mmCIF file of C-alpha atoms and ligand atoms in Angstrom:
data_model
loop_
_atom_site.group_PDB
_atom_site.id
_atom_site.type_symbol
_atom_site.label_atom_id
_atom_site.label_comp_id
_atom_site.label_asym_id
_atom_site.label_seq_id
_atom_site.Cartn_x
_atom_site.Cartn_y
_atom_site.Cartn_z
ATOM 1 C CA UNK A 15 8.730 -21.585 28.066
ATOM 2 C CA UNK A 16 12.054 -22.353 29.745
ATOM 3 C CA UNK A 17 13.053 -20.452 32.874
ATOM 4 C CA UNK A 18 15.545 -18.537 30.364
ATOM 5 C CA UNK A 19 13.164 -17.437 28.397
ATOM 6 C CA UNK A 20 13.305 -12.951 28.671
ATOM 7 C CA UNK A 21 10.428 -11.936 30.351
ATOM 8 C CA UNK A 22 10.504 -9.355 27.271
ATOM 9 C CA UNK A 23 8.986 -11.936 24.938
ATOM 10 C CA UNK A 24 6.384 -13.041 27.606
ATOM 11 C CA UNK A 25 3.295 -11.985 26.153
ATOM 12 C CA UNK A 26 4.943 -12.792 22.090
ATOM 13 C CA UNK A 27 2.353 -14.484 20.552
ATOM 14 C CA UNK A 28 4.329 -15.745 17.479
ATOM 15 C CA UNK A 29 2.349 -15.881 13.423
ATOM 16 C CA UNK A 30 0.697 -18.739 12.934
ATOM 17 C CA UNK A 31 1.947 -20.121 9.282
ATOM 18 C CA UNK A 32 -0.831 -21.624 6.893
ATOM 19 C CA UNK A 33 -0.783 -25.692 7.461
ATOM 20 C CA UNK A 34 1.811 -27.682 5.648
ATOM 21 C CA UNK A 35 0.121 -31.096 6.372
ATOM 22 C CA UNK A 36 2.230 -34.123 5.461
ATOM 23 C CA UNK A 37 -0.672 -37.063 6.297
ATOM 24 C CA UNK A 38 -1.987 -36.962 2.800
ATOM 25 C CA UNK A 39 -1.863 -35.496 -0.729
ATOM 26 C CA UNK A 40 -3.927 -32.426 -0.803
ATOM 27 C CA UNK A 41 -4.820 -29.808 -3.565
ATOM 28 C CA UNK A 42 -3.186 -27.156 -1.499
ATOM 29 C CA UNK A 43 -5.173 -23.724 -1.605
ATOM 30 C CA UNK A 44 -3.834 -22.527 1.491
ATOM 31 C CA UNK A 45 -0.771 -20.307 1.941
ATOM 32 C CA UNK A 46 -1.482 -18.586 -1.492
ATOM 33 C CA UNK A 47 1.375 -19.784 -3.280
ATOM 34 C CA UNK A 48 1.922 -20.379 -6.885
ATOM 35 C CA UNK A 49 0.658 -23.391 -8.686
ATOM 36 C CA UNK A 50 3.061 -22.984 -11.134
ATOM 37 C CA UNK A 51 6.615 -24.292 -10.667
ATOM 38 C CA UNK A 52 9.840 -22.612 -11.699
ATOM 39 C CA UNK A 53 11.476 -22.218 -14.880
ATOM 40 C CA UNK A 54 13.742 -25.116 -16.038
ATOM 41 C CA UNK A 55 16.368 -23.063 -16.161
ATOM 42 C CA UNK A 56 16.157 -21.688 -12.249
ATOM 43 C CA UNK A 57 16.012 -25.224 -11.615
ATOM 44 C CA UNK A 58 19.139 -25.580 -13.494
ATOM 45 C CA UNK A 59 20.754 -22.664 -11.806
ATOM 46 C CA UNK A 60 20.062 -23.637 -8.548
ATOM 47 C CA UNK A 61 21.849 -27.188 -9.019
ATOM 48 C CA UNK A 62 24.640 -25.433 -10.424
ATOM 49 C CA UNK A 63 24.962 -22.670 -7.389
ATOM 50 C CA UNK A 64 24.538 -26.006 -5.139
ATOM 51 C CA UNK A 65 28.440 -26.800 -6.338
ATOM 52 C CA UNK A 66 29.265 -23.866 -4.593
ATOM 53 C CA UNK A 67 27.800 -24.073 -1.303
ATOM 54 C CA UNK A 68 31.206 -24.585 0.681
ATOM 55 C CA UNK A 69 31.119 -20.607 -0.255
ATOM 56 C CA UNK A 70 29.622 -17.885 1.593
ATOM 57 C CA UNK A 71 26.752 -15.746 -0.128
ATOM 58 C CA UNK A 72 27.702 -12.491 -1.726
ATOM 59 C CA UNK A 73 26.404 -10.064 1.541
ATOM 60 C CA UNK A 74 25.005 -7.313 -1.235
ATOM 61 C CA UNK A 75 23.449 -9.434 -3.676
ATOM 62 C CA UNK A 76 24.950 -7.515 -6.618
ATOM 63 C CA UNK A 77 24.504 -9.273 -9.684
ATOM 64 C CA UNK A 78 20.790 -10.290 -8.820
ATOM 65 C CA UNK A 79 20.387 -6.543 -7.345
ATOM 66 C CA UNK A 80 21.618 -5.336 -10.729
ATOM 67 C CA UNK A 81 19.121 -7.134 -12.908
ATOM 68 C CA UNK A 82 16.335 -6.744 -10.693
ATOM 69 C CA UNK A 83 17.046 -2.907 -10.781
ATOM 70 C CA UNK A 84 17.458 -2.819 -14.555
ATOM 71 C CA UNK A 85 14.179 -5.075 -14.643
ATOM 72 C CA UNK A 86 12.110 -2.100 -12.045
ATOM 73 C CA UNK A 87 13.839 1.278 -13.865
ATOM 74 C CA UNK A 88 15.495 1.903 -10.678
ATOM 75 C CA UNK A 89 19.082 2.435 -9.339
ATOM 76 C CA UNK A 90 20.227 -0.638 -7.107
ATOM 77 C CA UNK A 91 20.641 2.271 -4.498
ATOM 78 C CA UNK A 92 16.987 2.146 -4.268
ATOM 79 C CA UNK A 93 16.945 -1.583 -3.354
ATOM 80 C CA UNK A 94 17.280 -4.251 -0.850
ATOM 81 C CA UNK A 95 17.389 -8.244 -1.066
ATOM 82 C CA UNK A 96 16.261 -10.307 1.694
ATOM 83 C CA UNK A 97 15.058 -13.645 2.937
ATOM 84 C CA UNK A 98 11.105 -13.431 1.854
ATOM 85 C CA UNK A 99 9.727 -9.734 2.308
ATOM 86 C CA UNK A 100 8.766 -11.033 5.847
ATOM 87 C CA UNK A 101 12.912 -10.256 6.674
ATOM 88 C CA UNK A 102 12.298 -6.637 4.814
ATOM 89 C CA UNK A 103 9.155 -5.877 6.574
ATOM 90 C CA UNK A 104 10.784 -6.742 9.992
ATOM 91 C CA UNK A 105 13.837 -4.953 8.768
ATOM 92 C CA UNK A 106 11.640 -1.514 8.380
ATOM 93 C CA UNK A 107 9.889 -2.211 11.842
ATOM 94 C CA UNK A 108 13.086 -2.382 13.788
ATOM 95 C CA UNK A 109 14.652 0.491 11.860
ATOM 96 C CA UNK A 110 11.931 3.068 11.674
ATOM 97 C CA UNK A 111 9.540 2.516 14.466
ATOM 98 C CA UNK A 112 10.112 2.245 18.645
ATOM 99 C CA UNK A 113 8.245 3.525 21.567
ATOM 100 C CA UNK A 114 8.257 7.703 20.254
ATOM 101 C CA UNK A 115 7.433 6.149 17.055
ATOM 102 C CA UNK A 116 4.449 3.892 16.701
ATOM 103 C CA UNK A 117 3.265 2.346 13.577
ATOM 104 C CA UNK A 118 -0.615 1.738 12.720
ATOM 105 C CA UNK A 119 -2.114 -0.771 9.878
ATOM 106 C CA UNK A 120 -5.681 -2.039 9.418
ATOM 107 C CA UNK A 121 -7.769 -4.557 12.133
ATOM 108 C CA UNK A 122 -7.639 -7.239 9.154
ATOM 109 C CA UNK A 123 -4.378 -7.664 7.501
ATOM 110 C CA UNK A 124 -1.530 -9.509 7.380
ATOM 111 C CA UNK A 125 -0.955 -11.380 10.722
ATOM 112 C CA UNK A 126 2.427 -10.809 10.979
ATOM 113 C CA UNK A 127 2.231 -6.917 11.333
ATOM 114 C CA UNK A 128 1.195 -7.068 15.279
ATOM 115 C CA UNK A 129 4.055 -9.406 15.311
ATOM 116 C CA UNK A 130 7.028 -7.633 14.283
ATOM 117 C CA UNK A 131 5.594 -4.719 16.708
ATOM 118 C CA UNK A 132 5.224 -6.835 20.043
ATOM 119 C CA UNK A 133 9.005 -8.374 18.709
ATOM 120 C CA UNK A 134 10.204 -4.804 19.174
ATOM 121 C CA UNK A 135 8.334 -3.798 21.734
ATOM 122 C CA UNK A 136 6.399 -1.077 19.618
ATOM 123 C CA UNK A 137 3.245 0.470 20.305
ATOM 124 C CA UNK A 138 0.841 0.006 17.386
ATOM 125 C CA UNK A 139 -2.696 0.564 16.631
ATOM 126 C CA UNK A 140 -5.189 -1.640 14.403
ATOM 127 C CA UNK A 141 -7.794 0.571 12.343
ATOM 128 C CA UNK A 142 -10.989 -0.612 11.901
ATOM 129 C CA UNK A 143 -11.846 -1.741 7.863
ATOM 130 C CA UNK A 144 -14.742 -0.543 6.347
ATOM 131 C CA UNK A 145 -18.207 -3.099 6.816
ATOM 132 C CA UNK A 146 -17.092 -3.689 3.525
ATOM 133 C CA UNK A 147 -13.785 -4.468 4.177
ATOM 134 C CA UNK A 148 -12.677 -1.141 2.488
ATOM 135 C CA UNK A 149 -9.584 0.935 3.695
ATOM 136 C CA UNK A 150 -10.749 4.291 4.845
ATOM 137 C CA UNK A 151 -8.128 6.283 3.680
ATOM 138 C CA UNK A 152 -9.400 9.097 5.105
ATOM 139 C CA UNK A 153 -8.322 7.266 8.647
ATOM 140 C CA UNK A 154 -4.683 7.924 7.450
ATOM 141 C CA UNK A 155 -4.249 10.945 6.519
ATOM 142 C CA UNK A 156 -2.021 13.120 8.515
ATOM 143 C CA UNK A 157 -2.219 10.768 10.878
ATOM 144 C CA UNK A 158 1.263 11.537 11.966
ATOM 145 C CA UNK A 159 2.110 7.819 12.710
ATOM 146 C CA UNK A 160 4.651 5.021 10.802
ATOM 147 C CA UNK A 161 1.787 3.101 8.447
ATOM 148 C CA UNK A 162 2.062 -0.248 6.806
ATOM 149 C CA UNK A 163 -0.796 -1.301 4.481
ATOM 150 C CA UNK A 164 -0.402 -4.416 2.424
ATOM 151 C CA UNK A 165 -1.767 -3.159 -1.211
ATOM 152 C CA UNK A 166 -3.562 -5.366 -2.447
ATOM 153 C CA UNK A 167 -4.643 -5.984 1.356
ATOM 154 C CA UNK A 168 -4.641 -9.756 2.799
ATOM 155 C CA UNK A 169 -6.887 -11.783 3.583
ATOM 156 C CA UNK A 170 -9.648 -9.571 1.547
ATOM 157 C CA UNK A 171 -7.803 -9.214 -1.471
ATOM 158 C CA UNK A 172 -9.153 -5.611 -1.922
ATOM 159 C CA UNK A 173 -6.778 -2.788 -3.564
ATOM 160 C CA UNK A 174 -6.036 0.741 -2.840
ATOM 161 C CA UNK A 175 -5.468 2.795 -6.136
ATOM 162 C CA UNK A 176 -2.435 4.598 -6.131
ATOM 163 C CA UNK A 177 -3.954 7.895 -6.116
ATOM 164 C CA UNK A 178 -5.001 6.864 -2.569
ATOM 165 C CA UNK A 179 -1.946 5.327 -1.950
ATOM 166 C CA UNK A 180 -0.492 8.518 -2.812
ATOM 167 C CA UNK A 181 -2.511 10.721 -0.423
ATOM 168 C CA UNK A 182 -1.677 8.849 2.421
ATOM 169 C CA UNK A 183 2.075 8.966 2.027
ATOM 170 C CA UNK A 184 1.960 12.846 0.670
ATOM 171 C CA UNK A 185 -0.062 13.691 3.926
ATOM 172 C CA UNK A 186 2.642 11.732 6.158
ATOM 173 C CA UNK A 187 5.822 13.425 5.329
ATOM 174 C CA UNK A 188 7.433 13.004 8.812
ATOM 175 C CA UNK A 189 6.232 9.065 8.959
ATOM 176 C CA UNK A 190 7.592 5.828 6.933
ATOM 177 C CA UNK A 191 4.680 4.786 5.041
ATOM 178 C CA UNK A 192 5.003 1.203 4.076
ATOM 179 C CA UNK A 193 3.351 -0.245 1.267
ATOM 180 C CA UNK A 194 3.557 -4.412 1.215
ATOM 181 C CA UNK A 195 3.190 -5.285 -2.635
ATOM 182 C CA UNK A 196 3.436 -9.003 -1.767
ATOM 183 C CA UNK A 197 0.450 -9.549 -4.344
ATOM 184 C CA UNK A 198 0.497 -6.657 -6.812
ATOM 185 C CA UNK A 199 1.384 -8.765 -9.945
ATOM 186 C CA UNK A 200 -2.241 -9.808 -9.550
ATOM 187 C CA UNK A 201 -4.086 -6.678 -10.890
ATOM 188 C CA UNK A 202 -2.936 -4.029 -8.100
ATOM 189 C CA UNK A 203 -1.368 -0.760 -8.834
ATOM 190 C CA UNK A 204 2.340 -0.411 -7.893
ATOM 191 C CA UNK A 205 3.422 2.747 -5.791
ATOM 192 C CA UNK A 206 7.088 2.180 -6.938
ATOM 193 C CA UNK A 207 6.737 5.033 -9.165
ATOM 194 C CA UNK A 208 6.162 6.996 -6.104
ATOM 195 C CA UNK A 209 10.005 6.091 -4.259
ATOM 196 C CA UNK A 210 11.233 8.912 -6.345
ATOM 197 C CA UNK A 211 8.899 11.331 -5.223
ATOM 198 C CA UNK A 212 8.697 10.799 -1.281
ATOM 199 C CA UNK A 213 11.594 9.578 1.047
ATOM 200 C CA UNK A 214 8.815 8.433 3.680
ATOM 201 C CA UNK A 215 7.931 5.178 1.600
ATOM 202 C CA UNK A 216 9.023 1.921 1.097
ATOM 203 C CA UNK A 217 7.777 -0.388 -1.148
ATOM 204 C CA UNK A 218 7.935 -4.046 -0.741
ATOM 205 C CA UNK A 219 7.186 -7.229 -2.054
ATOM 206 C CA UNK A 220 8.741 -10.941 -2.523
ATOM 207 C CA UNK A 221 9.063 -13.539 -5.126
ATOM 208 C CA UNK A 222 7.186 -16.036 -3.575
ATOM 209 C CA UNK A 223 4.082 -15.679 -5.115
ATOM 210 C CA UNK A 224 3.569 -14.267 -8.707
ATOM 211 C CA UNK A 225 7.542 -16.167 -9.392
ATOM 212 C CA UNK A 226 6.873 -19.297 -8.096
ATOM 213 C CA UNK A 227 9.663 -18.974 -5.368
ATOM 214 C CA UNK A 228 7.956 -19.033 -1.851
ATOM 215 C CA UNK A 229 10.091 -22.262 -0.646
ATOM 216 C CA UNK A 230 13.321 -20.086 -1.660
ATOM 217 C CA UNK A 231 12.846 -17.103 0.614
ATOM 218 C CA UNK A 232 13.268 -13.672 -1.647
ATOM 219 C CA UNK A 233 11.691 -10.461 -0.578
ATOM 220 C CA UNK A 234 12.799 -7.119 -1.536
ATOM 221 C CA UNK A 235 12.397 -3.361 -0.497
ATOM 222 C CA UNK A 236 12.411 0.106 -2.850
ATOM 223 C CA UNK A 237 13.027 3.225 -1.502
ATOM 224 C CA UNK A 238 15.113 6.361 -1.018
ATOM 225 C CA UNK A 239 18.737 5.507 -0.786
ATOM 226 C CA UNK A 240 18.691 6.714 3.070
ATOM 227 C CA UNK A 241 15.630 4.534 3.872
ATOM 228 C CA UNK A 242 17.171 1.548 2.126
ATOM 229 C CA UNK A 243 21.443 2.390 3.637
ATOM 230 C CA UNK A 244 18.927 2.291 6.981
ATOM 231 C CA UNK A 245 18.170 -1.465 6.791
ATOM 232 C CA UNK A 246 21.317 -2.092 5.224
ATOM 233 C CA UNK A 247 22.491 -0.862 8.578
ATOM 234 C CA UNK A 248 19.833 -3.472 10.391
ATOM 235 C CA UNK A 249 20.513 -6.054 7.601
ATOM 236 C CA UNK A 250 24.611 -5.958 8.444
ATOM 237 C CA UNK A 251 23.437 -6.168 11.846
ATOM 238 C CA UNK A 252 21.855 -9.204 11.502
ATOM 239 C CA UNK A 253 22.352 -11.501 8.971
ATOM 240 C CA UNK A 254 24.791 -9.847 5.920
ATOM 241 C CA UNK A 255 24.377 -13.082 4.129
ATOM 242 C CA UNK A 256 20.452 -13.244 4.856
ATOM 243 C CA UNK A 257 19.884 -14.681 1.067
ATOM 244 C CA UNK A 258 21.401 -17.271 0.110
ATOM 245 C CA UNK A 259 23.211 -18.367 -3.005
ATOM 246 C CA UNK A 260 20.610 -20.976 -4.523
ATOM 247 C CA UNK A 261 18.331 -18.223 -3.521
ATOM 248 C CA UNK A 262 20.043 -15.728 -5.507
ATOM 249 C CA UNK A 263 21.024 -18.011 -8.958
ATOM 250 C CA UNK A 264 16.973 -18.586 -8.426
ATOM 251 C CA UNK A 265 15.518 -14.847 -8.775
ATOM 252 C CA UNK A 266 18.188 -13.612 -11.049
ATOM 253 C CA UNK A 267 17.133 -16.759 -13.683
ATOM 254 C CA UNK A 268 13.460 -15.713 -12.938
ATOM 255 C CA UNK A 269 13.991 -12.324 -13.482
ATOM 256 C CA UNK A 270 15.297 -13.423 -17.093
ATOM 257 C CA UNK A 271 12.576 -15.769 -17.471
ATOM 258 C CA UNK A 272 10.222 -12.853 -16.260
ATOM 259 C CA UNK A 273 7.951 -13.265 -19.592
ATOM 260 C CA UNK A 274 6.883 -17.086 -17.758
ATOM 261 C CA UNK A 275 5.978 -15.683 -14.723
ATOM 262 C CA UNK A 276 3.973 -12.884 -16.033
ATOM 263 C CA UNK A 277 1.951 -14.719 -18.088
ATOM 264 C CA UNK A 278 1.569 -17.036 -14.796
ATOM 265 C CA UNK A 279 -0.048 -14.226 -13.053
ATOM 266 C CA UNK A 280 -2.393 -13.459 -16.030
ATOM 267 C CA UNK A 281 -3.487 -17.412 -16.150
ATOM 268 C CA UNK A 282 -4.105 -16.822 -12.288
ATOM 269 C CA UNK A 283 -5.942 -13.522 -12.758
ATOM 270 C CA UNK A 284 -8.223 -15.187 -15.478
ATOM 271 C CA UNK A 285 -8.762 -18.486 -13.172
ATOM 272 C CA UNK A 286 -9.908 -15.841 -10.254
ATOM 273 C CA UNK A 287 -12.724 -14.399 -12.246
ATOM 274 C CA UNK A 288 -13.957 -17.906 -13.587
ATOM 275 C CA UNK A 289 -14.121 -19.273 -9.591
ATOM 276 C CA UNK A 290 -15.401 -15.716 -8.135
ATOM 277 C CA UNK A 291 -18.371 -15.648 -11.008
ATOM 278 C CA UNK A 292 -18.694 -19.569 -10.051
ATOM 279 C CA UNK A 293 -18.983 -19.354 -6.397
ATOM 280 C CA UNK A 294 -21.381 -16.604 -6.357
ATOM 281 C CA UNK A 295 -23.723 -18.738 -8.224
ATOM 282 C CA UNK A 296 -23.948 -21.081 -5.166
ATOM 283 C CA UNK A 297 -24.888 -17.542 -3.869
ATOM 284 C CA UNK A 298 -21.300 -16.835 -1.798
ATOM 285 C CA UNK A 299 -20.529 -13.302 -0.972
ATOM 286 C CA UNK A 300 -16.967 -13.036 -2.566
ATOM 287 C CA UNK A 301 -14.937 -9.772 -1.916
ATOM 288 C CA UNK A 302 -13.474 -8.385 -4.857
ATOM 289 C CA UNK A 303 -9.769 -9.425 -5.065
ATOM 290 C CA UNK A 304 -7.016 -8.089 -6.861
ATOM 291 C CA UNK A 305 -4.401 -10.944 -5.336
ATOM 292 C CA UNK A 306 -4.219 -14.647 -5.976
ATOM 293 C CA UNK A 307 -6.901 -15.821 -3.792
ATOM 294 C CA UNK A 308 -10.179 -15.186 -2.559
ATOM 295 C CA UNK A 309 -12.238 -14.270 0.140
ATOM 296 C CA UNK A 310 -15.399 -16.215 0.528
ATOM 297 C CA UNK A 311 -18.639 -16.442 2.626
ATOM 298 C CA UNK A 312 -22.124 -18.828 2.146
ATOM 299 C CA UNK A 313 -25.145 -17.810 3.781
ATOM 300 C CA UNK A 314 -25.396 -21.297 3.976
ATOM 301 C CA UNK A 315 -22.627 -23.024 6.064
ATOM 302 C CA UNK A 316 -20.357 -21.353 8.967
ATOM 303 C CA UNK A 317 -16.525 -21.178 7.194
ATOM 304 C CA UNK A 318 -15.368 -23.633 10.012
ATOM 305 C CA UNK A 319 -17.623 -25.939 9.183
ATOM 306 C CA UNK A 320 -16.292 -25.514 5.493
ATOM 307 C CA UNK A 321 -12.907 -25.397 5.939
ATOM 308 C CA UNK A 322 -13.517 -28.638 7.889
ATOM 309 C CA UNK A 323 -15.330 -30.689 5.109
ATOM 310 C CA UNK A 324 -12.986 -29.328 2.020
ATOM 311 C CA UNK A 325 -9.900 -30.704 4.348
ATOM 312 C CA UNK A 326 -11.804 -33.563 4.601
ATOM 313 C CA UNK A 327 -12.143 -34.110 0.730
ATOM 314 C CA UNK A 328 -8.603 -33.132 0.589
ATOM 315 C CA UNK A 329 -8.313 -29.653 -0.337
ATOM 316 C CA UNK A 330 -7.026 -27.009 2.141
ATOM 317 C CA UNK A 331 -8.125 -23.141 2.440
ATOM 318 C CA UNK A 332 -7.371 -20.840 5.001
ATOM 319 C CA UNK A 333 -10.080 -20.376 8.347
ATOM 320 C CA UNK A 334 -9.414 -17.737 10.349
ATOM 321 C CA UNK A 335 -10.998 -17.189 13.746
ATOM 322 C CA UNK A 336 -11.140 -13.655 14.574
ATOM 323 C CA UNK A 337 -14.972 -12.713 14.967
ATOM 324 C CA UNK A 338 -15.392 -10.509 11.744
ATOM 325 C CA UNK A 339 -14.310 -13.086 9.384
ATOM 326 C CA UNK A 340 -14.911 -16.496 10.868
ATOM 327 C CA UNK A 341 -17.492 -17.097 8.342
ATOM 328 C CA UNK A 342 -15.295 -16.440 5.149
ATOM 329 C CA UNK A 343 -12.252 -18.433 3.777
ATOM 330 C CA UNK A 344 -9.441 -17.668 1.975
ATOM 331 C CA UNK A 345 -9.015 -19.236 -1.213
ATOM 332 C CA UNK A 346 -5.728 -19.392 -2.736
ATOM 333 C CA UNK A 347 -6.295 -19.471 -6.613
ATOM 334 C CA UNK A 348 -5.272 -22.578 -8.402
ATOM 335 C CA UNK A 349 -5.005 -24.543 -11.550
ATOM 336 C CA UNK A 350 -8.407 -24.750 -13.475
ATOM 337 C CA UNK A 351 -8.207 -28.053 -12.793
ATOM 338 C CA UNK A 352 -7.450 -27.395 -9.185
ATOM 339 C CA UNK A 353 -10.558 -24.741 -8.768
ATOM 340 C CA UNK A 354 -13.018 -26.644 -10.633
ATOM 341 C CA UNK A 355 -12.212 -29.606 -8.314
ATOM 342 C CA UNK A 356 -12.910 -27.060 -5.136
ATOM 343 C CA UNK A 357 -16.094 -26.287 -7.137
ATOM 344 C CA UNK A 358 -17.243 -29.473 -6.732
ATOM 345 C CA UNK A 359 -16.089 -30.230 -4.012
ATOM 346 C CA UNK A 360 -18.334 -27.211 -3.086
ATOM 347 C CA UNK A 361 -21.341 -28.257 -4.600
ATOM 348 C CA UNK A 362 -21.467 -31.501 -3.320
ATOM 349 C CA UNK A 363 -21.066 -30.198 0.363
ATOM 350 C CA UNK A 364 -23.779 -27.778 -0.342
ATOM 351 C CA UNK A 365 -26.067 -30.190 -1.320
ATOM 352 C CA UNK A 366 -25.291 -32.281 1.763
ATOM 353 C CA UNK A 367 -26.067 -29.298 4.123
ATOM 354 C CA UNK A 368 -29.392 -28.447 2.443
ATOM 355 C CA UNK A 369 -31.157 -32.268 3.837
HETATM 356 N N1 PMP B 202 2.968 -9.725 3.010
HETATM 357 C C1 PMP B 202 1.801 -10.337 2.885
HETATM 358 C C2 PMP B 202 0.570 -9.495 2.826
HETATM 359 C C3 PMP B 202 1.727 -11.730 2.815
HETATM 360 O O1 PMP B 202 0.540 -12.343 2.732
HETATM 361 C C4 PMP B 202 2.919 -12.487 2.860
HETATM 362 C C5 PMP B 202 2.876 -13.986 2.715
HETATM 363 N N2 PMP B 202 2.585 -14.696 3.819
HETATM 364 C C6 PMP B 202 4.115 -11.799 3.017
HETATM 365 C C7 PMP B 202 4.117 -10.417 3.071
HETATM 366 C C8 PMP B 202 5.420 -12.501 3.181
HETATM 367 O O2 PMP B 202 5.800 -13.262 2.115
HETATM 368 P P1 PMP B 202 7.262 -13.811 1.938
HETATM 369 O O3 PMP B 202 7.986 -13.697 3.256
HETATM 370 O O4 PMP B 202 7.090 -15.209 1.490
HETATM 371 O O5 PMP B 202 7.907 -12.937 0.910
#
């Protein structure tokens, strides 16, 4: 820290991204991105946009605003773009939450959440999951606070259904309820149907992981058109031309090519099941998931000692350390080919541990 450095951001601890190791190939099941690439033609359109970089970015987004609207049923007054949903979801935490206004989320979730609130300087409080790693809903209702709860949650993977969903933002009317869709195109239930309904929520969610776009940046936010002018107003305030055009030829083209992606997230889906059943014949205790990974425990081996020996056969999950999960991993979901090379890559260290 330089002498410079405001004492405000003394105790910041920033969010640790998943690895992006460079010392050797690996099958990378770590930061739960797509294994699918893009479209040919979003590849196409981003060389083409690439002519036009001497150009600023247009600051609202229209055209791909437009499409993406038409694509959702809503009215683009209900939506904003942004660089990865990490931008919206810091976006909504500076514009709806300070010190009279504190925001609570679940004790396992996202990392970032605690984040964005020591950023800002906002109280927040971390509610306990389940033993099962179940959202008590019951914990937020009426709670009278701002909420975010990624649906389905991360790193467990488990879903809310919107009826719940719905509870908790009916029995909040005074409070922003935030609901982080980042995985939903993996079996979840969407509360988009809900913006209409309540002008307390916000709905997010990103293209970087059902439309192969994670190295692009492209989040997005639905909502009431006052919730959404807000971060408009913290958007302006920041960055107007926070996505940028290669970003924007990208999602437009993959909102087009939206039938690809789809059936993407159904090939995923389908390649979850076949690992889940899979590693709980070598007896794991796998939580069920409704994203594109999986969270994963032996009785056999510590997950340290797991994530370890996979990274040394080349293959990369995510180990986290905090006490109530530093036994499981989180295992993005691959190719076949991918997962049935993890599965023996399994096996074998398995069988190793056992003489
Ligand atoms: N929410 C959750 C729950 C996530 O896991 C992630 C991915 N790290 C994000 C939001 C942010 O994704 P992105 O910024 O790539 O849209």
């Amino acid at each position: 820290m330089s002498r410079f450095f405001s004492p405000k951001y003394e105790a910041l601890e920033p969010y640790t991204p998943g690895e992006q190791p460079r010392d050797m190939k690996y099958i990378k099941l770590n930061t739960n991105e797509s294994p699918y690439p893009p479209t040919p033609s979003v590849i196409e359109a981003v060389r083409e946009e690439a002519g036009r970089l001497q150009l600023y970015s247009d600051p609202e987004c229209l055209e791909l605003t437009e499409v993406f609207a038409k694509r959702y049923g809503v009215k683009k007054e209900n939506l904003i773009m942004t660089n990865g949903s990490d931008e919206v979801l810091n976006f909504a935490f500076m514009a709806f939450c300070d010190s009279d206004h504190p925001i609570v989320f679940p004790d396992l979730t996202y990392g970032f959440y605690p984040v964005f609130a020591k950023l800002s300087g906002i109280p927040y409080e971390e509610i306990p999951l389940r033993d099962d790693f179940t959202i008590n809903v019951d914990d937020y209702i009426g709670i009278r606070k701002n909420i975010v709860i990624a649906n389905p949650n991360a790193p467990t993977g488990i879903a809310l259904p919107l009826s719940d969903i719905e509870r908790i933002v009916a029995s909040n009317p005074d409070n922003i309820v935030i609901i982080d869709e980042a995985y939903v195109d993996f079996g979840g239930e969407s509360a988009l149907c809900l913006i209409e309904k309540y002008d307390n929520l916000l709905v997010t969610g990103t293209f970087s992981k059902s439309r192969s776009l994670a190295g692009a940046r492209l989040g997005f936010g639905f909502g009431n058109p006052a919730i959404i002018a807000d971060l408009h107003t913290i958007r302006y305030s920041t960055n107007p031309y926070n996505v940028n055009r290669m970003t924007m030829a990208a999602g437009y083209r993959a909102i087009c090519d939206d039938e690809y992606y789809m059936s993407n997230a159904k090939k995923i889906i389908e390649c979850r099941e076949f690992t889940r059943a899979e590693l709980e014949k070598f007896g794991f205790n796998v939580l069920p998931s409704k994203a594109n990974f999986l969270f994963a425990e032996s009785p056999e081996i510590d997950g340290g000692e797991l994530y370890l020996k996979l990274r040394s056969r080349g293959i990369l999950v995510r180990h986290f350390t905090k006490e109530r999960i530093k036994n499981f991993n989180r295992i993005t979901v691959g190719t076949k080919e991918e997962m049935t090379a993890l599965l023996t890559a399994i096996k074998d260290i398995l069988k190793e541990n056992s003489k």
